[in-house]
Amino acid sequence: MSDPQTEPTLSSKKETSARKSRRTSRRYERRFVAQSPYSSWLVTTVSGLGAAVMGAGAWSYVYGESFKKAAEVAAAASDASPQSFFRVEAVPSYILAAGAALTGLGIWIGTSSETPLRVGAPGIAMERGEIRRMAWSGVSKIAWEAAALALLVEGDDETGQAWTFRVPVKSHAEAVGWILREALDRVPGVVDIDKDVLDQMPRANPHAGEKLDLEPLQVVGKRDALTQKIISYEPEARVCTRCERIYDKKSVPETCKCGASLLALRTSEAAEGDPNQEERA
Ligand SMILES: [Zn+2]
């Protein structure tokens, strides 16, 4: 194919497919809203009661309204004080208000004040106003605190700041299941929990949470995990598929710090004539 007109089309096609494959490499995370620490029957009962009382209030308002005219006529005829009549008429609105309050209480105890969590390829994140995230490469320890019934996560956040947080199993059971699943898949070395305790933990339910598709990992401006050299050009970077540590393609080690083999990511340059190879070893 030396036709000068087809040549550029072919190469651009190749480029697009390369870009496409990079883009379609699945990257997602799950978002978990905290569950109420109160049992679900209580939430259902209170909300249901609220709705029923509101209905009763509305009904008695309509019922009262239809008798209002008659009552007014009767009130005008006899000398009954209008005050007492109005007080009786106000009852439906009290019932409505009580129903609304109950419904509100149901909503309040049905939602927890715990912050939403995200678990997925980029790590574990907490949504408190803005998103604070700990990449898998930043996690140094995941343990179980039996007294608090919570998962303890220690490490550094994305900005390098030390960060420790707890994920209570009562309000975030689904997130706990997914944190453990992802951590055991990606950075098994940091999970410091006995096997029999692990067996008691919530499972990672494939339907749990809200699955969010993510953009491909942004590598430009990030540092090589070994040499700390800044990546300035995307094709220079190689990313560990497990923990998302970033390496310069010239200095990809055989094994990532997370334990994953990086042999498939190593270029011939890195494998053979890499002068830094020995320094690191
Ligand atoms: Zn890795």
PDB file of C-alpha atoms and ligand atoms in Angstrom:
ATOM      1  CA  MET A   1       0.000   0.000   0.000  1.00  0.00           C
ATOM      2  CA  SER A   2       2.174   2.774  -1.213  1.00  0.00           C
ATOM      3  CA  ASP A   3      -0.693   4.883  -2.433  1.00  0.00           C
ATOM      4  CA  PRO A   4       0.004   8.218  -0.781  1.00  0.00           C
ATOM      5  CA  GLN A   5      -3.711   8.841  -0.342  1.00  0.00           C
ATOM      6  CA  THR A   6      -4.453   5.714   1.669  1.00  0.00           C
ATOM      7  CA  GLU A   7      -1.275   5.836   3.752  1.00  0.00           C
ATOM      8  CA  PRO A   8      -2.311   8.551   6.197  1.00  0.00           C
ATOM      9  CA  THR A   9      -5.800   7.087   6.536  1.00  0.00           C
ATOM     10  CA  LEU A  10      -4.356   3.744   7.566  1.00  0.00           C
ATOM     11  CA  SER A  11      -2.018   5.161  10.146  1.00  0.00           C
ATOM     12  CA  SER A  12      -4.654   7.415  11.615  1.00  0.00           C
ATOM     13  CA  LYS A  13      -6.986   4.449  11.797  1.00  0.00           C
ATOM     14  CA  LYS A  14      -4.371   2.525  13.737  1.00  0.00           C
ATOM     15  CA  GLU A  15      -3.933   5.455  16.068  1.00  0.00           C
ATOM     16  CA  THR A  16      -7.647   5.739  16.706  1.00  0.00           C
ATOM     17  CA  SER A  17      -7.953   2.077  17.511  1.00  0.00           C
ATOM     18  CA  ALA A  18      -5.036   2.340  19.917  1.00  0.00           C
ATOM     19  CA  ARG A  19      -6.616   5.318  21.596  1.00  0.00           C
ATOM     20  CA  LYS A  20      -9.937   3.518  21.658  1.00  0.00           C
ATOM     21  CA  SER A  21      -8.527   0.429  23.332  1.00  0.00           C
ATOM     22  CA  ARG A  22      -6.933   2.595  25.977  1.00  0.00           C
ATOM     23  CA  ARG A  23     -10.207   4.357  26.524  1.00  0.00           C
ATOM     24  CA  THR A  24     -12.295   1.214  26.675  1.00  0.00           C
ATOM     25  CA  SER A  25     -10.049  -0.416  29.261  1.00  0.00           C
ATOM     26  CA  ARG A  26     -12.695  -0.602  31.935  1.00  0.00           C
ATOM     27  CA  ARG A  27     -12.245   1.727  34.815  1.00  0.00           C
ATOM     28  CA  TYR A  28     -15.019   2.269  37.274  1.00  0.00           C
ATOM     29  CA  GLU A  29     -15.894   2.680  40.904  1.00  0.00           C
ATOM     30  CA  ARG A  30     -18.931   2.073  43.048  1.00  0.00           C
ATOM     31  CA  ARG A  31     -20.635   4.727  45.093  1.00  0.00           C
ATOM     32  CA  PHE A  32     -22.191   3.683  48.386  1.00  0.00           C
ATOM     33  CA  VAL A  33     -24.674   5.748  50.333  1.00  0.00           C
ATOM     34  CA  ALA A  34     -24.705   4.847  54.009  1.00  0.00           C
ATOM     35  CA  GLN A  35     -27.519   2.653  55.228  1.00  0.00           C
ATOM     36  CA  SER A  36     -29.441   3.625  58.316  1.00  0.00           C
ATOM     37  CA  PRO A  37     -28.078   2.182  61.547  1.00  0.00           C
ATOM     38  CA  TYR A  38     -31.730   1.646  62.581  1.00  0.00           C
ATOM     39  CA  SER A  39     -33.460  -1.523  61.540  1.00  0.00           C
ATOM     40  CA  SER A  40     -35.433  -1.242  58.331  1.00  0.00           C
ATOM     41  CA  TRP A  41     -38.753  -2.256  59.937  1.00  0.00           C
ATOM     42  CA  LEU A  42     -38.574   0.777  62.200  1.00  0.00           C
ATOM     43  CA  VAL A  43     -38.016   3.077  59.232  1.00  0.00           C
ATOM     44  CA  THR A  44     -40.859   1.445  57.308  1.00  0.00           C
ATOM     45  CA  THR A  45     -43.208   1.564  60.296  1.00  0.00           C
ATOM     46  CA  VAL A  46     -42.580   5.198  61.112  1.00  0.00           C
ATOM     47  CA  SER A  47     -42.766   6.364  57.491  1.00  0.00           C
ATOM     48  CA  GLY A  48     -45.885   4.274  56.909  1.00  0.00           C
ATOM     49  CA  LEU A  49     -47.516   5.642  60.034  1.00  0.00           C
ATOM     50  CA  GLY A  50     -46.648   9.167  58.910  1.00  0.00           C
ATOM     51  CA  ALA A  51     -48.239   8.605  55.519  1.00  0.00           C
ATOM     52  CA  ALA A  52     -51.352   7.090  57.127  1.00  0.00           C
ATOM     53  CA  VAL A  53     -51.725   9.982  59.560  1.00  0.00           C
ATOM     54  CA  MET A  54     -51.282  12.510  56.752  1.00  0.00           C
ATOM     55  CA  GLY A  55     -53.969  10.692  54.818  1.00  0.00           C
ATOM     56  CA  ALA A  56     -56.263  10.797  57.836  1.00  0.00           C
ATOM     57  CA  GLY A  57     -55.569  14.509  58.223  1.00  0.00           C
ATOM     58  CA  ALA A  58     -56.403  15.184  54.602  1.00  0.00           C
ATOM     59  CA  TRP A  59     -59.527  13.091  54.833  1.00  0.00           C
ATOM     60  CA  SER A  60     -60.768  14.781  58.000  1.00  0.00           C
ATOM     61  CA  TYR A  61     -60.091  18.146  56.393  1.00  0.00           C
ATOM     62  CA  VAL A  62     -62.358  17.266  53.465  1.00  0.00           C
ATOM     63  CA  TYR A  63     -64.880  15.719  55.842  1.00  0.00           C
ATOM     64  CA  GLY A  64     -64.794  18.791  58.088  1.00  0.00           C
ATOM     65  CA  GLU A  65     -65.098  21.097  55.096  1.00  0.00           C
ATOM     66  CA  SER A  66     -68.340  19.475  53.962  1.00  0.00           C
ATOM     67  CA  PHE A  67     -69.842  20.059  57.379  1.00  0.00           C
ATOM     68  CA  LYS A  68     -68.472  23.553  57.658  1.00  0.00           C
ATOM     69  CA  LYS A  69     -71.367  25.237  55.909  1.00  0.00           C
ATOM     70  CA  ALA A  70     -73.912  23.360  57.989  1.00  0.00           C
ATOM     71  CA  ALA A  71     -71.973  24.141  61.129  1.00  0.00           C
ATOM     72  CA  GLU A  72     -71.780  27.830  60.218  1.00  0.00           C
ATOM     73  CA  VAL A  73     -75.501  27.950  59.702  1.00  0.00           C
ATOM     74  CA  ALA A  74     -75.990  26.169  62.999  1.00  0.00           C
ATOM     75  CA  ALA A  75     -73.527  28.499  64.694  1.00  0.00           C
ATOM     76  CA  ALA A  76     -75.331  31.547  63.333  1.00  0.00           C
ATOM     77  CA  ALA A  77     -78.677  30.157  64.454  1.00  0.00           C
ATOM     78  CA  SER A  78     -77.584  29.276  67.965  1.00  0.00           C
ATOM     79  CA  ASP A  79     -75.299  31.652  69.857  1.00  0.00           C
ATOM     80  CA  ALA A  80     -72.333  29.297  70.031  1.00  0.00           C
ATOM     81  CA  SER A  81     -69.028  31.076  70.272  1.00  0.00           C
ATOM     82  CA  PRO A  82     -67.153  30.980  66.934  1.00  0.00           C
ATOM     83  CA  GLN A  83     -63.872  30.415  68.815  1.00  0.00           C
ATOM     84  CA  SER A  84     -64.756  26.899  69.894  1.00  0.00           C
ATOM     85  CA  PHE A  85     -65.877  26.065  66.379  1.00  0.00           C
ATOM     86  CA  PHE A  86     -62.591  27.209  64.830  1.00  0.00           C
ATOM     87  CA  ARG A  87     -60.607  25.176  67.292  1.00  0.00           C
ATOM     88  CA  VAL A  88     -62.449  22.039  66.241  1.00  0.00           C
ATOM     89  CA  GLU A  89     -61.896  22.960  62.622  1.00  0.00           C
ATOM     90  CA  ALA A  90     -58.140  23.215  63.213  1.00  0.00           C
ATOM     91  CA  VAL A  91     -57.896  19.535  64.212  1.00  0.00           C
ATOM     92  CA  PRO A  92     -57.357  18.231  60.629  1.00  0.00           C
ATOM     93  CA  SER A  93     -54.350  20.510  60.208  1.00  0.00           C
ATOM     94  CA  TYR A  94     -52.884  19.250  63.502  1.00  0.00           C
ATOM     95  CA  ILE A  95     -53.261  15.707  62.205  1.00  0.00           C
ATOM     96  CA  LEU A  96     -51.644  16.738  58.903  1.00  0.00           C
ATOM     97  CA  ALA A  97     -48.741  18.336  60.753  1.00  0.00           C
ATOM     98  CA  ALA A  98     -48.267  15.275  62.952  1.00  0.00           C
ATOM     99  CA  GLY A  99     -48.279  13.054  59.849  1.00  0.00           C
ATOM    100  CA  ALA A 100     -45.718  15.262  58.147  1.00  0.00           C
ATOM    101  CA  ALA A 101     -43.535  15.185  61.267  1.00  0.00           C
ATOM    102  CA  LEU A 102     -43.703  11.386  61.422  1.00  0.00           C
ATOM    103  CA  THR A 103     -42.851  11.088  57.734  1.00  0.00           C
ATOM    104  CA  GLY A 104     -39.947  13.455  58.247  1.00  0.00           C
ATOM    105  CA  LEU A 105     -38.744  11.381  61.197  1.00  0.00           C
ATOM    106  CA  GLY A 106     -38.961   8.278  59.009  1.00  0.00           C
ATOM    107  CA  ILE A 107     -36.789   9.920  56.376  1.00  0.00           C
ATOM    108  CA  TRP A 108     -34.367  11.179  59.004  1.00  0.00           C
ATOM    109  CA  ILE A 109     -33.798   7.813  60.644  1.00  0.00           C
ATOM    110  CA  GLY A 110     -33.830   6.125  57.230  1.00  0.00           C
ATOM    111  CA  THR A 111     -30.817   8.065  56.049  1.00  0.00           C
ATOM    112  CA  SER A 112     -27.587   8.081  57.956  1.00  0.00           C
ATOM    113  CA  SER A 113     -25.245  10.984  58.505  1.00  0.00           C
ATOM    114  CA  GLU A 114     -22.303   8.807  57.406  1.00  0.00           C
ATOM    115  CA  THR A 115     -20.674  10.153  54.261  1.00  0.00           C
ATOM    116  CA  PRO A 116     -21.037   8.359  50.929  1.00  0.00           C
ATOM    117  CA  LEU A 117     -18.031   6.238  49.955  1.00  0.00           C
ATOM    118  CA  ARG A 118     -16.536   5.270  46.616  1.00  0.00           C
ATOM    119  CA  VAL A 119     -14.579   2.109  45.993  1.00  0.00           C
ATOM    120  CA  GLY A 120     -13.010   1.143  42.695  1.00  0.00           C
ATOM    121  CA  ALA A 121     -10.019   1.396  40.388  1.00  0.00           C
ATOM    122  CA  PRO A 122      -8.731   4.731  41.749  1.00  0.00           C
ATOM    123  CA  GLY A 123      -8.907   3.585  45.380  1.00  0.00           C
ATOM    124  CA  ILE A 124     -11.211   4.449  48.277  1.00  0.00           C
ATOM    125  CA  ALA A 125     -12.802   7.874  48.411  1.00  0.00           C
ATOM    126  CA  MET A 126     -14.982   9.761  50.854  1.00  0.00           C
ATOM    127  CA  GLU A 127     -17.505  12.347  49.713  1.00  0.00           C
ATOM    128  CA  ARG A 128     -17.549  15.065  52.298  1.00  0.00           C
ATOM    129  CA  GLY A 129     -18.319  18.110  50.243  1.00  0.00           C
ATOM    130  CA  GLU A 130     -15.418  17.382  47.958  1.00  0.00           C
ATOM    131  CA  ILE A 131     -13.951  13.981  47.267  1.00  0.00           C
ATOM    132  CA  ARG A 132     -10.938  12.890  49.295  1.00  0.00           C
ATOM    133  CA  ARG A 133      -9.319   9.807  47.869  1.00  0.00           C
ATOM    134  CA  MET A 134      -6.731   7.247  48.898  1.00  0.00           C
ATOM    135  CA  ALA A 135      -5.253   5.445  45.926  1.00  0.00           C
ATOM    136  CA  TRP A 136      -4.568   1.730  46.367  1.00  0.00           C
ATOM    137  CA  SER A 137      -0.871   2.536  46.219  1.00  0.00           C
ATOM    138  CA  GLY A 138      -1.381   4.892  49.162  1.00  0.00           C
ATOM    139  CA  VAL A 139      -3.061   2.331  51.416  1.00  0.00           C
ATOM    140  CA  SER A 140      -0.631   1.040  54.037  1.00  0.00           C
ATOM    141  CA  LYS A 141      -2.979  -1.021  56.207  1.00  0.00           C
ATOM    142  CA  ILE A 142      -6.532  -2.321  56.318  1.00  0.00           C
ATOM    143  CA  ALA A 143      -7.518  -3.852  59.644  1.00  0.00           C
ATOM    144  CA  TRP A 144     -10.645  -4.794  61.555  1.00  0.00           C
ATOM    145  CA  GLU A 145     -11.603  -2.995  64.741  1.00  0.00           C
ATOM    146  CA  ALA A 146     -13.831  -5.432  66.584  1.00  0.00           C
ATOM    147  CA  ALA A 147     -14.790  -2.922  69.307  1.00  0.00           C
ATOM    148  CA  ALA A 148     -15.969  -0.302  66.802  1.00  0.00           C
ATOM    149  CA  LEU A 149     -17.293  -2.908  64.334  1.00  0.00           C
ATOM    150  CA  ALA A 150     -15.478  -1.000  61.650  1.00  0.00           C
ATOM    151  CA  LEU A 151     -12.820  -1.392  59.016  1.00  0.00           C
ATOM    152  CA  LEU A 152      -9.764   0.700  59.783  1.00  0.00           C
ATOM    153  CA  VAL A 153      -7.990   2.116  56.739  1.00  0.00           C
ATOM    154  CA  GLU A 154      -4.569   3.737  57.100  1.00  0.00           C
ATOM    155  CA  GLY A 155      -2.402   5.384  54.487  1.00  0.00           C
ATOM    156  CA  ASP A 156      -1.845   8.586  52.535  1.00  0.00           C
ATOM    157  CA  ASP A 157      -4.417  10.424  50.481  1.00  0.00           C
ATOM    158  CA  GLU A 158      -3.795  11.528  46.905  1.00  0.00           C
ATOM    159  CA  THR A 159      -1.993  14.655  48.033  1.00  0.00           C
ATOM    160  CA  GLY A 160       0.379  12.598  50.181  1.00  0.00           C
ATOM    161  CA  GLN A 161      -1.205  13.570  53.497  1.00  0.00           C
ATOM    162  CA  ALA A 162      -1.465  10.858  56.141  1.00  0.00           C
ATOM    163  CA  TRP A 163      -5.076   9.763  56.504  1.00  0.00           C
ATOM    164  CA  THR A 164      -6.808   7.230  58.734  1.00  0.00           C
ATOM    165  CA  PHE A 165     -10.506   6.516  58.582  1.00  0.00           C
ATOM    166  CA  ARG A 166     -13.016   3.941  59.733  1.00  0.00           C
ATOM    167  CA  VAL A 167     -15.813   2.369  57.745  1.00  0.00           C
ATOM    168  CA  PRO A 168     -18.536   1.096  60.102  1.00  0.00           C
ATOM    169  CA  VAL A 169     -19.999  -2.192  58.962  1.00  0.00           C
ATOM    170  CA  LYS A 170     -23.437  -1.256  60.275  1.00  0.00           C
ATOM    171  CA  SER A 171     -23.971   1.726  58.007  1.00  0.00           C
ATOM    172  CA  HIS A 172     -21.593   0.753  55.193  1.00  0.00           C
ATOM    173  CA  ALA A 173     -21.785  -3.040  54.939  1.00  0.00           C
ATOM    174  CA  GLU A 174     -21.739  -3.014  51.132  1.00  0.00           C
ATOM    175  CA  ALA A 175     -18.761  -0.681  50.993  1.00  0.00           C
ATOM    176  CA  VAL A 176     -16.898  -2.857  53.516  1.00  0.00           C
ATOM    177  CA  GLY A 177     -17.515  -5.882  51.288  1.00  0.00           C
ATOM    178  CA  TRP A 178     -16.171  -4.076  48.251  1.00  0.00           C
ATOM    179  CA  ILE A 179     -13.193  -2.475  49.999  1.00  0.00           C
ATOM    180  CA  LEU A 180     -12.090  -5.941  51.111  1.00  0.00           C
ATOM    181  CA  ARG A 181     -12.683  -7.519  47.711  1.00  0.00           C
ATOM    182  CA  GLU A 182     -10.787  -4.795  45.845  1.00  0.00           C
ATOM    183  CA  ALA A 183      -7.993  -4.632  48.405  1.00  0.00           C
ATOM    184  CA  LEU A 184      -7.492  -8.412  48.334  1.00  0.00           C
ATOM    185  CA  ASP A 185      -7.418  -8.312  44.528  1.00  0.00           C
ATOM    186  CA  ARG A 186      -5.215  -5.256  44.184  1.00  0.00           C
ATOM    187  CA  VAL A 187      -3.028  -4.805  47.252  1.00  0.00           C
ATOM    188  CA  PRO A 188      -3.368  -8.047  49.261  1.00  0.00           C
ATOM    189  CA  GLY A 189      -0.262  -7.232  51.293  1.00  0.00           C
ATOM    190  CA  VAL A 190      -1.967  -4.421  53.225  1.00  0.00           C
ATOM    191  CA  VAL A 191      -4.948  -6.467  54.395  1.00  0.00           C
ATOM    192  CA  ASP A 192      -4.159  -7.336  58.003  1.00  0.00           C
ATOM    193  CA  ILE A 193      -7.215  -9.390  58.952  1.00  0.00           C
ATOM    194  CA  ASP A 194      -7.368 -13.020  60.070  1.00  0.00           C
ATOM    195  CA  LYS A 195      -8.967 -15.417  57.660  1.00  0.00           C
ATOM    196  CA  ASP A 196     -11.736 -16.480  60.039  1.00  0.00           C
ATOM    197  CA  VAL A 197     -12.599 -12.815  60.636  1.00  0.00           C
ATOM    198  CA  LEU A 198     -12.555 -12.195  56.889  1.00  0.00           C
ATOM    199  CA  ASP A 199     -14.996 -15.054  56.439  1.00  0.00           C
ATOM    200  CA  GLN A 200     -17.495 -13.217  58.654  1.00  0.00           C
ATOM    201  CA  MET A 201     -17.275 -10.010  56.653  1.00  0.00           C
ATOM    202  CA  PRO A 202     -19.952  -8.839  54.213  1.00  0.00           C
ATOM    203  CA  ARG A 203     -19.453 -10.107  50.672  1.00  0.00           C
ATOM    204  CA  ALA A 204     -18.956  -7.859  47.652  1.00  0.00           C
ATOM    205  CA  ASN A 205     -22.409  -7.906  46.131  1.00  0.00           C
ATOM    206  CA  PRO A 206     -22.160  -7.302  42.360  1.00  0.00           C
ATOM    207  CA  HIS A 207     -25.370  -5.263  42.444  1.00  0.00           C
ATOM    208  CA  ALA A 208     -24.360  -3.116  45.393  1.00  0.00           C
ATOM    209  CA  GLY A 209     -23.870   0.595  45.070  1.00  0.00           C
ATOM    210  CA  GLU A 210     -24.062   2.803  42.043  1.00  0.00           C
ATOM    211  CA  LYS A 211     -21.517   1.869  39.377  1.00  0.00           C
ATOM    212  CA  LEU A 212     -19.768   4.919  37.942  1.00  0.00           C
ATOM    213  CA  ASP A 213     -17.736   4.802  34.746  1.00  0.00           C
ATOM    214  CA  LEU A 214     -14.469   6.673  35.012  1.00  0.00           C
ATOM    215  CA  GLU A 215     -12.171   8.444  32.628  1.00  0.00           C
ATOM    216  CA  PRO A 216      -8.854   6.741  31.869  1.00  0.00           C
ATOM    217  CA  LEU A 217      -6.208   7.424  34.493  1.00  0.00           C
ATOM    218  CA  GLN A 218      -4.523  10.788  33.995  1.00  0.00           C
ATOM    219  CA  VAL A 219      -0.779  10.069  33.975  1.00  0.00           C
ATOM    220  CA  VAL A 220       0.742  13.313  32.722  1.00  0.00           C
ATOM    221  CA  GLY A 221       2.122  15.292  35.653  1.00  0.00           C
ATOM    222  CA  LYS A 222       2.194  12.235  37.943  1.00  0.00           C
ATOM    223  CA  ARG A 223       5.447  10.810  39.272  1.00  0.00           C
ATOM    224  CA  ASP A 224       7.134   7.543  38.458  1.00  0.00           C
ATOM    225  CA  ALA A 225       6.552   5.277  41.462  1.00  0.00           C
ATOM    226  CA  LEU A 226      10.260   4.431  41.691  1.00  0.00           C
ATOM    227  CA  THR A 227      12.302   7.307  40.353  1.00  0.00           C
ATOM    228  CA  GLN A 228       9.832  10.100  41.250  1.00  0.00           C
ATOM    229  CA  LYS A 229      10.482  11.490  37.785  1.00  0.00           C
ATOM    230  CA  ILE A 230       7.491  13.439  36.477  1.00  0.00           C
ATOM    231  CA  ILE A 231       5.707  11.880  33.509  1.00  0.00           C
ATOM    232  CA  SER A 232       5.387  14.583  30.894  1.00  0.00           C
ATOM    233  CA  TYR A 233       4.148  12.614  27.940  1.00  0.00           C
ATOM    234  CA  GLU A 234       1.397   9.984  28.080  1.00  0.00           C
ATOM    235  CA  PRO A 235       3.046   7.316  25.873  1.00  0.00           C
ATOM    236  CA  GLU A 236       6.023   7.314  28.284  1.00  0.00           C
ATOM    237  CA  ALA A 237       3.918   5.932  31.109  1.00  0.00           C
ATOM    238  CA  ARG A 238       3.105   2.369  32.064  1.00  0.00           C
ATOM    239  CA  VAL A 239       0.418   1.747  34.661  1.00  0.00           C
ATOM    240  CA  CYS A 240       0.097  -1.259  36.947  1.00  0.00           C
ATOM    241  CA  THR A 241      -3.376  -2.583  36.237  1.00  0.00           C
ATOM    242  CA  ARG A 242      -3.817  -3.713  39.824  1.00  0.00           C
ATOM    243  CA  CYS A 243      -2.820  -0.768  41.987  1.00  0.00           C
ATOM    244  CA  GLU A 244      -2.496   1.955  39.302  1.00  0.00           C
ATOM    245  CA  ARG A 245       1.090   2.811  40.251  1.00  0.00           C
ATOM    246  CA  ILE A 246       2.645   4.716  37.385  1.00  0.00           C
ATOM    247  CA  TYR A 247       6.081   3.982  35.931  1.00  0.00           C
ATOM    248  CA  ASP A 248       8.186   5.503  33.228  1.00  0.00           C
ATOM    249  CA  LYS A 249       8.322   2.963  30.432  1.00  0.00           C
ATOM    250  CA  LYS A 250      12.125   2.966  30.659  1.00  0.00           C
ATOM    251  CA  SER A 251      12.170   1.960  34.305  1.00  0.00           C
ATOM    252  CA  VAL A 252       9.350  -0.527  34.779  1.00  0.00           C
ATOM    253  CA  PRO A 253      10.449  -3.063  37.423  1.00  0.00           C
ATOM    254  CA  GLU A 254       9.722  -6.760  37.103  1.00  0.00           C
ATOM    255  CA  THR A 255       7.327  -6.700  40.016  1.00  0.00           C
ATOM    256  CA  CYS A 256       5.168  -3.861  41.220  1.00  0.00           C
ATOM    257  CA  LYS A 257       5.183  -2.912  44.892  1.00  0.00           C
ATOM    258  CA  CYS A 258       1.656  -4.334  45.089  1.00  0.00           C
ATOM    259  CA  GLY A 259       3.043  -7.739  44.102  1.00  0.00           C
ATOM    260  CA  ALA A 260       1.773  -7.786  40.521  1.00  0.00           C
ATOM    261  CA  SER A 261       4.119  -8.890  37.752  1.00  0.00           C
ATOM    262  CA  LEU A 262       4.896  -6.059  35.369  1.00  0.00           C
ATOM    263  CA  LEU A 263       6.794  -8.136  32.835  1.00  0.00           C
ATOM    264  CA  ALA A 264       4.097  -7.552  30.237  1.00  0.00           C
ATOM    265  CA  LEU A 265       4.513  -3.793  30.606  1.00  0.00           C
ATOM    266  CA  ARG A 266       8.291  -3.801  30.292  1.00  0.00           C
ATOM    267  CA  THR A 267       9.669  -2.557  27.032  1.00  0.00           C
ATOM    268  CA  SER A 268      12.773  -4.156  25.589  1.00  0.00           C
ATOM    269  CA  GLU A 269      14.537  -0.969  26.659  1.00  0.00           C
ATOM    270  CA  ALA A 270      13.720  -1.531  30.304  1.00  0.00           C
ATOM    271  CA  ALA A 271      14.398  -5.259  30.186  1.00  0.00           C
ATOM    272  CA  GLU A 272      17.806  -5.095  28.514  1.00  0.00           C
ATOM    273  CA  GLY A 273      19.947  -2.042  28.447  1.00  0.00           C
ATOM    274  CA  ASP A 274      18.487  -0.165  31.376  1.00  0.00           C
ATOM    275  CA  PRO A 275      21.464   1.427  33.146  1.00  0.00           C
ATOM    276  CA  ASN A 276      19.393   2.156  36.292  1.00  0.00           C
ATOM    277  CA  GLN A 277      18.356  -1.425  36.685  1.00  0.00           C
ATOM    278  CA  GLU A 278      21.230  -2.344  38.965  1.00  0.00           C
ATOM    279  CA  GLU A 279      20.987   0.777  41.077  1.00  0.00           C
ATOM    280  CA  ARG A 280      17.463  -0.139  42.026  1.00  0.00           C
ATOM    281  CA  ALA A 281      18.089  -3.808  42.613  1.00  0.00           C
TER     282      ALA A 281
HETATM  283 ZN    ZN B   1       0.832  -2.510  41.294  1.00  0.00          ZN
END
